[in-house]
Tab-separated table of C-alpha atoms in Angstrom:
chain	number	residue	atom	x	y	z
A	14	MET	CA	-25.336	-20.915	-17.928
A	15	SER	CA	-22.474	-20.652	-15.427
A	16	ARG	CA	-19.812	-23.319	-15.236
A	17	VAL	CA	-17.716	-24.867	-12.501
A	18	VAL	CA	-14.556	-22.957	-11.626
A	19	ASP	CA	-11.502	-24.385	-13.385
A	20	TRP	CA	-8.939	-23.832	-10.646
A	21	ARG	CA	-6.169	-25.213	-12.882
A	22	VAL	CA	-6.340	-22.111	-15.083
A	23	SER	CA	-5.786	-19.820	-12.093
A	24	VAL	CA	-3.003	-21.952	-10.642
A	25	GLY	CA	-1.320	-22.193	-14.065
A	26	LEU	CA	-1.296	-18.412	-14.353
A	27	VAL	CA	0.170	-18.137	-10.853
A	28	GLY	CA	3.004	-20.230	-12.295
A	29	SER	CA	3.471	-17.636	-15.037
A	30	VAL	CA	3.647	-14.898	-12.396
A	31	TYR	CA	6.352	-16.877	-10.580
A	32	ARG	CA	8.429	-17.257	-13.743
A	33	TYR	CA	8.253	-13.558	-14.542
A	34	LEU	CA	9.165	-12.607	-10.960
A	35	SER	CA	12.563	-14.181	-11.558
A	36	VAL	CA	13.399	-11.099	-13.669
A	37	PRO	CA	13.145	-8.400	-10.924
A	38	LEU	CA	15.030	-10.756	-8.598
A	39	ALA	CA	18.071	-9.947	-10.717
A	40	VAL	CA	18.120	-6.461	-9.114
A	41	PRO	CA	19.242	-7.609	-5.629
A	42	VAL	CA	21.695	-10.019	-7.330
A	43	LEU	CA	23.260	-7.015	-9.071
A	44	VAL	CA	23.307	-5.010	-5.815
A	45	ALA	CA	25.016	-7.932	-4.065
A	46	LEU	CA	27.713	-8.057	-6.752
A	47	VAL	CA	28.279	-4.284	-6.587
A	48	TYR	CA	28.735	-4.353	-2.790
A	49	GLY	CA	30.667	-7.632	-2.741
A	50	GLU	CA	27.887	-9.500	-0.900
A	51	ASP	CA	26.528	-13.033	-1.191
A	52	PRO	CA	23.945	-13.308	-4.021
A	53	LEU	CA	23.023	-16.907	-3.100
A	54	PRO	CA	19.656	-16.121	-1.387
A	55	PHE	CA	18.388	-14.476	-4.572
A	56	LEU	CA	19.863	-17.031	-6.971
A	57	VAL	CA	18.117	-19.787	-5.010
A	58	THR	CA	14.857	-17.828	-5.161
A	59	ILE	CA	15.218	-17.366	-8.926
A	60	LEU	CA	15.707	-21.115	-9.420
A	61	ILE	CA	12.664	-21.903	-7.263
A	62	ALA	CA	10.541	-19.267	-9.041
A	63	VAL	CA	11.417	-20.647	-12.483
A	64	GLY	CA	11.111	-24.311	-11.447
A	65	VAL	CA	7.847	-24.043	-9.526
A	66	GLY	CA	6.429	-21.609	-12.069
A	67	THR	CA	7.154	-23.902	-14.998
A	68	GLY	CA	5.607	-26.837	-13.145
A	69	LEU	CA	2.422	-24.938	-12.322
A	70	GLU	CA	2.073	-23.688	-15.907
A	71	ARG	CA	1.888	-27.286	-17.117
A	72	LEU	CA	-1.181	-28.006	-15.022
A	73	THR	CA	-3.487	-26.947	-17.832
A	74	PRO	CA	-3.092	-26.305	-21.550
A	75	ASP	CA	-6.339	-24.275	-21.486
A	76	ARG	CA	-5.534	-20.677	-20.532
A	77	ASP	CA	-9.074	-19.270	-20.923
A	78	LEU	CA	-9.516	-17.058	-17.886
A	79	GLY	CA	-13.154	-16.598	-16.958
A	80	HIS	CA	-14.665	-14.185	-14.440
A	81	ARG	CA	-14.620	-16.729	-11.614
A	82	GLU	CA	-11.084	-17.846	-12.367
A	83	GLY	CA	-10.082	-14.177	-12.172
A	84	PHE	CA	-11.206	-13.982	-8.531
A	85	LEU	CA	-9.222	-17.100	-7.672
A	86	LEU	CA	-6.146	-15.912	-9.589
A	87	VAL	CA	-6.060	-12.640	-7.660
A	88	ALA	CA	-6.491	-14.312	-4.254
A	89	LEU	CA	-3.901	-17.028	-4.949
A	90	THR	CA	-1.326	-14.670	-6.480
A	91	TRP	CA	-1.314	-12.423	-3.430
A	92	LEU	CA	-0.690	-15.447	-1.226
A	93	ALA	CA	1.830	-17.176	-3.490
A	94	VAL	CA	4.037	-14.154	-4.223
A	95	PRO	CA	4.686	-13.235	-0.551
A	96	LEU	CA	5.488	-16.916	0.083
A	97	LEU	CA	8.130	-16.713	-2.638
A	98	GLY	CA	9.343	-13.460	-1.109
A	99	THR	CA	10.189	-15.197	2.168
A	100	ILE	CA	12.849	-17.396	0.551
A	101	PRO	CA	15.687	-14.793	0.464
A	102	TYR	CA	15.133	-14.044	4.168
A	103	LEU	CA	15.133	-17.733	5.113
A	104	VAL	CA	18.128	-18.684	2.958
A	105	ALA	CA	20.207	-15.756	4.270
A	106	GLY	CA	19.270	-16.723	7.833
A	107	ASN	CA	20.198	-13.339	9.312
A	108	GLY	CA	18.401	-11.276	11.921
A	109	THR	CA	14.828	-11.572	13.102
A	110	VAL	CA	13.435	-12.454	9.649
A	111	ALA	CA	15.269	-15.789	9.723
A	112	ALA	CA	12.256	-17.201	11.602
A	113	PRO	CA	9.524	-18.434	9.183
A	114	ALA	CA	6.677	-16.502	10.848
A	115	ASN	CA	8.706	-13.283	10.769
A	116	ALA	CA	9.855	-13.841	7.182
A	117	LEU	CA	6.261	-14.318	6.026
A	118	PHE	CA	5.141	-11.227	7.958
A	119	GLU	CA	7.919	-9.092	6.422
A	120	SER	CA	7.260	-10.403	2.918
A	121	MET	CA	3.481	-9.942	3.101
A	122	SER	CA	3.982	-6.468	4.540
A	123	GLY	CA	6.321	-5.693	1.655
A	124	PHE	CA	4.217	-6.895	-1.258
A	125	THR	CA	0.983	-5.469	0.178
A	126	THR	CA	2.861	-2.154	0.700
A	127	THR	CA	1.873	-2.153	4.370
A	128	GLY	CA	5.290	-1.194	5.712
A	129	ALA	CA	4.878	-2.901	9.096
A	130	THR	CA	8.149	-4.578	10.037
A	131	VAL	CA	9.656	-7.101	12.440
A	132	LEU	CA	13.137	-5.589	12.083
A	133	GLY	CA	14.632	-3.709	15.007
A	134	ASP	CA	17.594	-1.324	15.087
A	135	ILE	CA	20.069	-4.203	15.434
A	136	SER	CA	18.384	-6.254	12.700
A	137	PHE	CA	18.889	-3.503	10.136
A	138	ASP	CA	22.645	-3.682	10.675
A	139	THR	CA	22.768	-7.452	10.167
A	140	HIS	CA	21.319	-7.355	6.653
A	141	SER	CA	23.185	-6.758	3.409
A	142	HIS	CA	22.502	-3.912	0.996
A	143	ALA	CA	21.026	-6.495	-1.366
A	144	MET	CA	18.586	-7.863	1.227
A	145	LEU	CA	17.399	-4.417	2.247
A	146	MET	CA	16.982	-3.536	-1.442
A	147	TRP	CA	14.826	-6.671	-1.836
A	148	ARG	CA	12.514	-5.313	0.872
A	149	GLN	CA	12.242	-2.050	-1.057
A	150	LEU	CA	11.693	-3.785	-4.397
A	151	SER	CA	8.936	-6.029	-3.002
A	152	GLN	CA	6.921	-2.925	-2.177
A	153	TRP	CA	7.487	-1.387	-5.594
A	154	LEU	CA	6.280	-4.567	-7.312
A	155	GLY	CA	3.165	-4.673	-5.143
A	156	GLY	CA	2.319	-0.977	-5.382
A	157	MET	CA	0.688	-0.699	-8.791
A	158	GLY	CA	-0.279	-4.366	-8.649
A	159	ILE	CA	1.596	-7.487	-9.696
A	160	LEU	CA	-1.264	-8.677	-11.850
A	161	VAL	CA	-1.673	-5.260	-13.463
A	162	LEU	CA	1.929	-5.749	-14.593
A	163	MET	CA	1.130	-9.282	-15.750
A	164	VAL	CA	-1.843	-7.985	-17.775
A	165	ALA	CA	0.597	-5.629	-19.498
A	166	ILE	CA	3.012	-8.400	-20.543
A	167	LEU	CA	1.097	-11.714	-20.575
A	168	PRO	CA	-0.937	-12.514	-23.723
A	169	ASP	CA	-2.972	-15.058	-21.703
A	170	LEU	CA	-4.483	-12.205	-19.695
A	171	SER	CA	-5.519	-10.100	-22.672
A	172	VAL	CA	-9.115	-11.404	-22.486
A	173	GLY	CA	-9.759	-11.661	-18.742
A	174	GLY	CA	-7.419	-8.820	-17.843
A	175	ALA	CA	-10.146	-6.262	-17.199
A	176	ALA	CA	-11.736	-8.449	-14.517
A	177	VAL	CA	-8.342	-9.165	-12.949
A	178	MET	CA	-7.446	-5.476	-12.788
A	179	ARG	CA	-10.849	-4.637	-11.370
A	180	GLU	CA	-10.374	-7.095	-8.499
A	181	GLU	CA	-6.691	-6.444	-7.843
A	182	ALA	CA	-6.152	-2.743	-8.467
A	183	PRO	CA	-6.225	-0.648	-5.299
A	184	GLY	CA	-9.266	1.506	-4.885
A	185	PHE	CA	-12.736	1.800	-6.276
A	186	GLY	CA	-11.695	0.627	-9.749
A	187	ILE	CA	-9.399	1.630	-12.587
A	188	ASP	CA	-10.478	3.669	-15.578
A	189	LYS	CA	-10.028	1.964	-18.924
A	190	LEU	CA	-7.801	4.536	-20.588
A	191	THR	CA	-7.587	2.848	-24.006
A	192	PRO	CA	-9.734	0.321	-25.907
A	193	LYS	CA	-7.220	-2.437	-25.096
A	194	ILE	CA	-6.856	-3.389	-21.437
A	195	ARG	CA	-3.221	-4.404	-21.971
A	196	GLU	CA	-2.448	-0.919	-23.223
A	197	THR	CA	-4.155	0.590	-20.165
A	198	ALA	CA	-2.033	-1.590	-17.884
A	199	ARG	CA	1.120	-0.533	-19.699
A	200	ILE	CA	0.217	3.152	-19.440
A	201	LEU	CA	-0.399	2.884	-15.691
A	202	TRP	CA	2.906	1.110	-15.123
A	203	LEU	CA	4.784	3.634	-17.267
A	204	ILE	CA	3.327	6.517	-15.224
A	205	TYR	CA	4.250	4.660	-12.040
A	206	LEU	CA	7.786	3.995	-13.327
A	207	GLY	CA	8.168	7.586	-14.502
A	208	PHE	CA	7.307	9.074	-11.103
A	209	THR	CA	9.614	6.542	-9.404
A	210	VAL	CA	12.547	7.591	-11.587
A	211	LEU	CA	11.718	11.274	-11.018
A	212	ALA	CA	11.645	10.754	-7.239
A	213	ALA	CA	15.044	9.032	-7.297
A	214	LEU	CA	16.500	11.878	-9.387
A	215	VAL	CA	15.095	14.558	-7.058
A	216	TYR	CA	16.358	12.785	-3.924
A	217	TYR	CA	19.824	12.269	-5.395
A	218	GLY	CA	19.826	15.775	-6.876
A	219	LEU	CA	19.429	17.201	-3.375
A	220	HIS	CA	22.410	15.095	-2.335
A	221	LEU	CA	24.522	16.504	-5.178
A	222	ALA	CA	23.411	20.028	-4.205
A	223	GLY	CA	24.796	19.463	-0.697
A	224	MET	CA	21.334	19.563	0.919
A	225	ALA	CA	21.113	15.834	1.748
A	226	PRO	CA	24.518	14.362	2.629
A	227	GLU	CA	23.120	10.929	3.561
A	228	MET	CA	20.992	10.513	0.417
A	229	GLY	CA	23.454	8.740	-1.889
A	230	VAL	CA	22.527	6.720	-4.963
A	231	TYR	CA	21.560	3.637	-2.946
A	232	ASN	CA	19.259	5.499	-0.564
A	233	ALA	CA	17.764	7.618	-3.355
A	234	VAL	CA	16.773	4.542	-5.362
A	235	ALA	CA	15.680	2.607	-2.270
A	236	HIS	CA	13.351	5.347	-1.051
A	237	ALA	CA	11.948	6.089	-4.505
A	238	LEU	CA	11.012	2.398	-4.696
A	239	THR	CA	8.868	2.708	-1.566
A	240	THR	CA	7.502	6.251	-1.939
A	241	LEU	CA	5.457	5.687	-5.091
A	242	PRO	CA	3.887	2.387	-3.964
A	243	THR	CA	3.004	4.074	-0.616
A	244	GLY	CA	5.052	1.372	1.065
A	245	GLY	CA	7.180	3.054	3.709
A	246	PHE	CA	10.021	0.541	4.064
A	247	SER	CA	13.412	2.198	4.511
A	248	PRO	CA	16.960	0.837	4.760
A	249	GLU	CA	17.349	3.249	7.682
A	250	ALA	CA	16.065	2.207	11.098
A	251	ARG	CA	14.890	5.785	11.751
A	252	SER	CA	13.043	6.015	8.425
A	253	VAL	CA	13.125	9.466	6.762
A	254	GLU	CA	14.055	11.072	10.094
A	255	ALA	CA	17.596	9.973	9.178
A	256	PHE	CA	17.692	12.561	6.378
A	257	SER	CA	17.736	16.337	6.094
A	258	PRO	CA	14.659	18.607	6.177
A	259	ALA	CA	15.131	19.178	2.432
A	260	ILE	CA	14.538	15.475	1.767
A	261	GLN	CA	11.548	15.404	4.101
A	262	TRP	CA	9.945	18.290	2.208
A	263	ALA	CA	10.803	16.635	-1.123
A	264	VAL	CA	9.148	13.355	-0.166
A	265	VAL	CA	5.798	15.002	0.660
A	266	PRO	CA	4.671	15.842	-2.924
A	267	PHE	CA	5.664	12.372	-4.136
A	268	MET	CA	3.540	10.792	-1.397
A	269	VAL	CA	0.642	13.013	-2.484
A	270	VAL	CA	1.183	11.884	-6.093
A	271	ALA	CA	1.292	8.224	-4.998
A	272	GLY	CA	-2.087	8.600	-3.301
A	273	THR	CA	-3.686	10.160	-6.402
A	274	ASN	CA	-5.577	8.228	-9.085
A	275	PHE	CA	-2.862	7.527	-11.688
A	276	ALA	CA	-5.424	7.699	-14.485
A	277	LEU	CA	-5.809	11.440	-13.807
A	278	PHE	CA	-2.149	11.977	-14.666
A	279	TRP	CA	-2.716	10.251	-18.007
A	280	TYR	CA	-5.544	12.634	-18.788
A	281	ALA	CA	-3.227	15.535	-17.952
A	282	VAL	CA	-0.572	14.156	-20.321
A	283	VAL	CA	-3.023	13.776	-23.234
A	284	GLY	CA	-4.269	17.342	-22.918
A	285	GLN	CA	-7.100	17.079	-20.404
A	286	PRO	CA	-5.528	18.576	-17.232
A	287	ARG	CA	-8.868	19.986	-16.084
A	288	ARG	CA	-10.040	16.445	-15.291
A	289	LEU	CA	-7.525	16.384	-12.447
A	290	LEU	CA	-8.823	19.506	-10.705
A	291	ALA	CA	-12.451	18.789	-11.603
A	292	ASN	CA	-12.333	15.361	-9.968
A	293	GLU	CA	-14.392	15.408	-6.759
A	294	GLU	CA	-12.332	12.751	-5.051
A	295	PHE	CA	-9.034	14.502	-5.817
A	296	ARG	CA	-10.332	17.785	-4.418
A	297	SER	CA	-11.655	16.048	-1.289
A	298	TYR	CA	-8.362	14.171	-0.911
A	299	LEU	CA	-6.321	17.383	-1.012
A	300	LEU	CA	-8.765	19.229	1.240
A	301	ALA	CA	-8.601	16.456	3.857
A	302	MET	CA	-4.796	16.531	3.916
A	303	VAL	CA	-4.588	20.321	4.057
A	304	ALA	CA	-7.163	20.517	6.877
A	305	LEU	CA	-5.554	17.719	8.913
A	306	GLY	CA	-2.080	19.131	8.280
A	307	ALA	CA	-3.118	22.593	9.467
A	308	VAL	CA	-4.644	21.284	12.703
A	309	VAL	CA	-1.658	19.025	13.432
A	310	THR	CA	0.711	21.946	12.730
A	311	ALA	CA	-1.108	24.052	15.309
A	312	LEU	CA	-1.048	21.216	17.854
A	313	LEU	CA	2.658	20.588	17.338
A	314	TYR	CA	3.579	24.248	17.556
A	315	ALA	CA	1.479	24.793	20.661
A	316	GLY	CA	2.271	21.664	22.640
A	317	LEU	CA	5.464	19.930	21.514
A	318	ASP	CA	9.092	20.932	21.971
A	319	ILE	CA	10.458	19.910	18.579
A	320	GLY	CA	13.685	21.863	18.964
A	321	LEU	CA	15.876	23.832	16.569
A	322	SER	CA	18.109	22.164	14.002
A	323	SER	CA	20.020	24.874	12.119
A	324	VAL	CA	21.829	28.186	12.520
A	325	ALA	CA	19.065	29.938	10.544
A	326	GLU	CA	16.479	28.654	13.013
A	327	GLU	CA	18.586	29.866	15.947
A	328	VAL	CA	18.658	33.354	14.390
A	329	ALA	CA	14.867	33.286	13.898
A	330	PRO	CA	13.667	30.744	16.479
A	331	VAL	CA	9.935	31.393	16.005
A	332	ALA	CA	10.176	30.933	12.237
A	333	GLY	CA	12.295	27.831	12.804
A	334	GLU	CA	9.735	26.288	15.149
A	335	ILE	CA	6.880	27.051	12.752
A	336	GLU	CA	8.794	25.465	9.863
A	337	ARG	CA	9.540	22.323	11.850
A	338	ALA	CA	5.968	22.010	13.080
A	339	ALA	CA	4.620	22.527	9.557
A	340	ARG	CA	7.156	20.093	8.044
A	341	HIS	CA	6.472	17.252	10.463
A	342	ALA	CA	2.714	17.854	10.313
A	343	ALA	CA	2.658	17.920	6.504
A	344	PHE	CA	4.947	14.913	6.265
A	345	GLN	CA	3.109	12.699	8.747
A	346	THR	CA	-0.331	13.709	7.512
A	347	ALA	CA	0.628	12.801	3.941
A	348	ALA	CA	2.371	9.614	5.081
A	349	ILE	CA	-0.656	8.412	7.058
A	350	VAL	CA	-3.468	9.502	4.711
A	351	THR	CA	-1.710	7.929	1.713
A	352	THR	CA	-0.781	4.893	3.889
A	353	THR	CA	2.906	5.346	2.990
A	354	GLY	CA	3.953	4.952	6.604
A	355	TYR	CA	7.234	6.884	6.506
A	356	ALA	CA	8.215	8.843	9.608
A	357	SER	CA	10.009	12.184	9.866
A	358	MET	CA	10.028	11.839	13.656
A	359	ASP	CA	8.671	9.561	16.367
A	360	PHE	CA	5.031	10.645	16.596
A	361	ASN	CA	4.695	8.600	19.801
A	362	THR	CA	5.978	11.783	21.443
A	363	TRP	CA	3.041	13.818	20.134
A	364	SER	CA	0.070	14.884	22.240
A	365	GLU	CA	-2.930	12.585	22.550
A	366	ALA	CA	-5.017	14.963	20.427
A	367	ALA	CA	-2.483	14.826	17.577
A	368	LYS	CA	-2.291	11.022	17.780
A	369	VAL	CA	-6.083	10.701	17.674
A	370	LEU	CA	-6.068	12.805	14.494
A	371	LEU	CA	-3.478	10.459	12.983
A	372	LEU	CA	-5.618	7.465	13.964
A	373	PHE	CA	-8.560	9.083	12.167
A	374	ALA	CA	-6.351	9.735	9.124
A	375	MET	CA	-5.467	6.028	8.963
A	376	PHE	CA	-9.082	5.282	7.984
A	377	LEU	CA	-9.123	7.803	5.115
A	378	GLY	CA	-6.753	6.316	2.551
A	379	GLY	CA	-5.827	7.888	-0.762
A	380	SER	CA	-7.697	7.952	-4.064
A	381	ALA	CA	-9.169	5.137	-6.115
A	382	GLY	CA	-6.750	3.868	-8.737
A	383	SER	CA	-3.747	4.879	-6.624
A	384	ALA	CA	-1.261	2.783	-4.692
A	385	ALA	CA	-2.766	3.825	-1.346
A	386	GLY	CA	-4.610	1.482	0.986
A	387	SER	CA	-7.327	1.803	3.654
A	388	VAL	CA	-10.964	2.695	2.870
A	389	LYS	CA	-10.256	5.373	0.201
A	390	VAL	CA	-11.562	8.943	0.030
A	391	ILE	CA	-14.090	8.120	-2.712
A	392	ARG	CA	-15.926	5.689	-0.452
A	393	TRP	CA	-16.182	8.164	2.403
A	394	LEU	CA	-17.314	10.822	-0.072
A	395	LEU	CA	-20.064	8.553	-1.389
A	396	VAL	CA	-21.088	7.403	2.089
A	397	GLY	CA	-21.531	11.060	3.019
A	398	LYS	CA	-23.625	11.693	-0.092
A	399	ALA	CA	-25.743	8.592	0.572
A	400	VAL	CA	-26.398	9.682	4.173
A	401	ARG	CA	-27.312	13.200	3.003
A	402	ARG	CA	-29.719	11.746	0.432
A	403	GLU	CA	-31.313	9.514	3.068
A	404	LEU	CA	-31.893	12.477	5.354
A	405	PHE	CA	-33.367	14.483	2.467
A	406	THR	CA	-35.717	11.711	1.302
A	407	THR	CA	-36.833	11.110	4.904
A	408	VAL	CA	-38.172	14.668	4.936
A	409	HIS	CA	-39.307	14.536	1.277
A	410	PRO	CA	-40.355	10.892	0.658
A	411	GLU	CA	-41.705	11.700	-2.813
A	412	ALA	CA	-38.375	13.091	-4.034
A	413	VAL	CA	-36.052	11.183	-6.380
A	414	ARG	CA	-32.475	12.177	-5.624
A	415	PRO	CA	-29.737	10.006	-7.171
A	416	VAL	CA	-26.204	10.008	-5.789
A	417	ARG	CA	-23.790	11.605	-8.248
A	418	VAL	CA	-20.007	11.603	-8.435
A	419	ASN	CA	-18.153	13.746	-10.982
A	420	GLY	CA	-21.489	14.481	-12.643
A	421	ARG	CA	-22.395	10.810	-13.156
A	422	VAL	CA	-25.273	9.033	-11.445
A	423	LEU	CA	-24.142	6.090	-9.343
A	424	ASP	CA	-26.329	3.009	-9.591
A	425	GLU	CA	-27.821	1.518	-6.447
A	426	SER	CA	-25.919	-1.783	-6.734
A	427	THR	CA	-22.619	0.121	-6.577
A	428	LEU	CA	-23.799	1.953	-3.474
A	429	ARG	CA	-24.815	-1.331	-1.848
A	430	GLY	CA	-21.398	-2.793	-2.626
A	431	LEU	CA	-19.760	0.271	-1.132
A	432	VAL	CA	-21.718	-0.060	2.119
A	433	VAL	CA	-20.920	-3.797	2.290
A	434	PHE	CA	-17.211	-3.103	1.869
A	435	VAL	CA	-17.131	-0.419	4.582
A	436	LEU	CA	-18.987	-2.722	7.001
A	437	LEU	CA	-16.641	-5.645	6.252
A	438	PHE	CA	-13.612	-3.379	6.632
A	439	LEU	CA	-14.804	-2.124	10.026
A	440	LEU	CA	-15.654	-5.684	11.110
A	441	LEU	CA	-12.153	-6.886	10.182
A	442	PHE	CA	-10.693	-3.903	12.042
A	443	VAL	CA	-12.682	-4.741	15.194
A	444	LEU	CA	-11.739	-8.441	15.037
A	445	THR	CA	-8.073	-7.603	14.512
A	446	THR	CA	-8.129	-5.121	17.400
A	447	PHE	CA	-9.577	-7.840	19.655
A	448	VAL	CA	-6.975	-10.427	18.557
A	449	LEU	CA	-4.057	-8.055	19.070
A	450	PHE	CA	-5.318	-6.720	22.410
A	451	LEU	CA	-5.792	-10.293	23.617
A	452	ASP	CA	-2.244	-11.085	22.496
A	453	GLY	CA	-1.043	-8.091	24.474
A	454	VAL	CA	-2.846	-9.349	27.593
A	455	THR	CA	-1.432	-12.874	27.331
A	456	ASN	CA	2.043	-11.921	26.106
A	457	PRO	CA	4.318	-10.554	28.880
A	458	GLU	CA	6.690	-8.997	26.327
A	459	LEU	CA	3.944	-6.704	25.078
A	460	GLU	CA	2.500	-3.752	26.925
A	461	LEU	CA	-0.336	-2.891	24.576
A	462	SER	CA	-2.998	-0.335	25.433
A	463	ALA	CA	-6.396	-0.300	23.726
A	464	LEU	CA	-5.349	2.685	21.555
A	465	GLU	CA	-2.145	0.895	20.526
A	466	ALA	CA	-4.059	-2.274	19.648
A	467	MET	CA	-6.482	-0.219	17.544
A	468	SER	CA	-3.600	1.513	15.779
A	469	ALA	CA	-1.874	-1.819	15.029
A	470	ALA	CA	-5.160	-3.203	13.705
A	471	ILE	CA	-5.881	-0.358	11.286
A	472	ALA	CA	-2.173	-0.208	10.372
A	473	THR	CA	-2.314	-3.809	9.103
A	474	VAL	CA	-5.906	-3.996	7.809
A	475	GLY	CA	-5.492	-0.625	6.054
A	476	ASN	CA	-1.914	-1.372	4.884
A	477	VAL	CA	-0.690	1.743	6.707
A	478	GLY	CA	2.347	0.294	8.540
A	479	PRO	CA	3.215	2.082	11.791
A	480	GLY	CA	0.884	2.553	14.725
A	481	PHE	CA	1.411	3.841	18.263
A	482	GLY	CA	3.417	2.565	21.210
A	483	VAL	CA	5.507	-0.538	20.577
A	484	VAL	CA	4.382	-0.572	16.912
A	485	GLY	CA	5.198	3.111	16.453
A	486	PRO	CA	7.321	4.465	13.594
A	487	MET	CA	10.571	3.659	15.398
A	488	GLY	CA	9.308	0.343	16.799
A	489	SER	CA	8.340	-2.977	15.254
A	490	TYR	CA	5.826	-5.832	15.376
A	491	LEU	CA	8.501	-8.306	16.521
A	492	ASP	CA	7.153	-8.937	20.029
A	493	PHE	CA	3.740	-10.181	18.905
A	494	SER	CA	3.236	-13.931	19.123
A	495	ALA	CA	3.410	-16.131	16.017
A	496	PRO	CA	-0.413	-16.643	15.951
A	497	ALA	CA	-0.974	-12.865	16.177
A	498	LYS	CA	1.498	-12.303	13.340
A	499	GLY	CA	-0.330	-14.959	11.338
A	500	TRP	CA	-3.603	-13.081	11.859
A	501	MET	CA	-1.968	-9.823	10.766
A	502	VAL	CA	-0.613	-11.543	7.643
A	503	LEU	CA	-4.205	-12.522	6.872
A	504	ALA	CA	-5.385	-8.974	7.625
A	505	MET	CA	-2.781	-7.442	5.297
A	506	TRP	CA	-3.767	-9.875	2.539
A	507	LEU	CA	-7.473	-9.127	2.953
A	508	GLY	CA	-6.842	-5.389	3.218
A	509	ARG	CA	-4.734	-5.265	0.052
A	510	LEU	CA	-7.425	-7.093	-1.953
A	511	GLU	CA	-10.177	-5.064	-0.279
A	512	ILE	CA	-11.777	-8.087	1.400
A	513	ILE	CA	-14.634	-8.834	-0.996
A	514	SER	CA	-12.399	-10.392	-3.681
A	515	VAL	CA	-11.205	-12.948	-1.129
A	516	VAL	CA	-14.511	-13.497	0.676
A	517	VAL	CA	-16.220	-14.320	-2.642
A	518	VAL	CA	-13.784	-17.197	-3.238
A	519	LEU	CA	-14.552	-18.581	0.226
A	520	THR	CA	-18.320	-18.748	-0.329
A	521	PRO	CA	-19.878	-22.129	-1.326
A	522	SER	CA	-21.844	-20.536	-4.186
A	523	TYR	CA	-18.585	-19.535	-5.902
A	524	TRP	CA	-17.673	-23.206	-6.437
A	525	ARG	CA	-21.102	-24.283	-7.661
A	526	PRO	CA	-22.125	-24.118	-11.355
């Protein structure tokens, strides 16, 4: 017999999350001390995190997390943590994020790894190294999942941790790699941490080799912190365009890794590398990026003057143009498919055909169990298989043809859930497009076309980040009205939790015994 939801358990565990978040807040404090900046915004946030967290923990002595409480914990955590993340911006009081609506937008965009920003070129210059590092760190914390981290370190989540990870983890689910769910969470975070460290070392190594003069220690760490969570924030106003071609090429494989199911890397480590290449979703994911990248390369080479940037290219101009077209195509395709949102150039200058391809790529997403957002390749793969089966059984009504993925038969309830999610995702996209287009009509500071409104909608709902026009890779979401930003905050929250986890909590039946 089901029981009434004990909301105190969920709220108490949110308090535990707050207390533990005081630890990573020490990173921007350290950065502030190194650069001789004011650490007060982060010290205040630490005090609030510990104080509020301790108070919430005392709400209930019973820490038994049931299935229903797990839903509520996930929904509340992903609201509460971005609220805490606004405090450094508000206390510092610098730039555009000093306004509450903007601070909440920036914080939600950070923790959900969306990468949409309300900072402009001037705003970047007004912020300290420590504050910009906080933006980067917020994305890294949100990438693998805050509650996945909590499952790894909190004994109170050892029982209900599997349900929490199932609802919070990006994608179509997370494989249980070991008998103990806490051990699985630790493995996933160690893989995530390992790739982050490797990315920082590669970026800085290129600097030491003289191939990336602007990629010092600070930038190497900052960009590693937002590559692996597919976040896309950068301390540079021009994103990765500010760095050398060597860095742009180096970032591409790390974005591909970030959009791959992290469980597959564990199998490779323990001696089962074939599971990586045998995985249907992984193969489809790579095929989609290669195909899109090839078409975009051809479009860029044929129709866009992307110029020459080195003596070697001037000696062999055709080869130089092909390299630049291939680099920008590969970079932007990977950045958009994996929802990282970095930019190697302003793709607002691309042809309409190339931009339509990027808009299509925004709906793909990376793999299940990765840090990527949007719909995910596995869902599109299964939708295609379900449609093919329906066509087959229409012609052969007596046939029994189950849908299989990686050799396993998928049950019908999973397929129904998949279809429901895709429909809800598209509905949220349409509603968000309408809200943003209406804001563009009524807001004289915005000149928003229908395509730009659609791109801003999928960029926030799918946690992609940049869109087209005013919200392009070198633009920002600053000119939207406060109500429109509030809607996008909601869209980013729903998109990060893949809608259903939140909608369930809002249904009356959830609260009934």
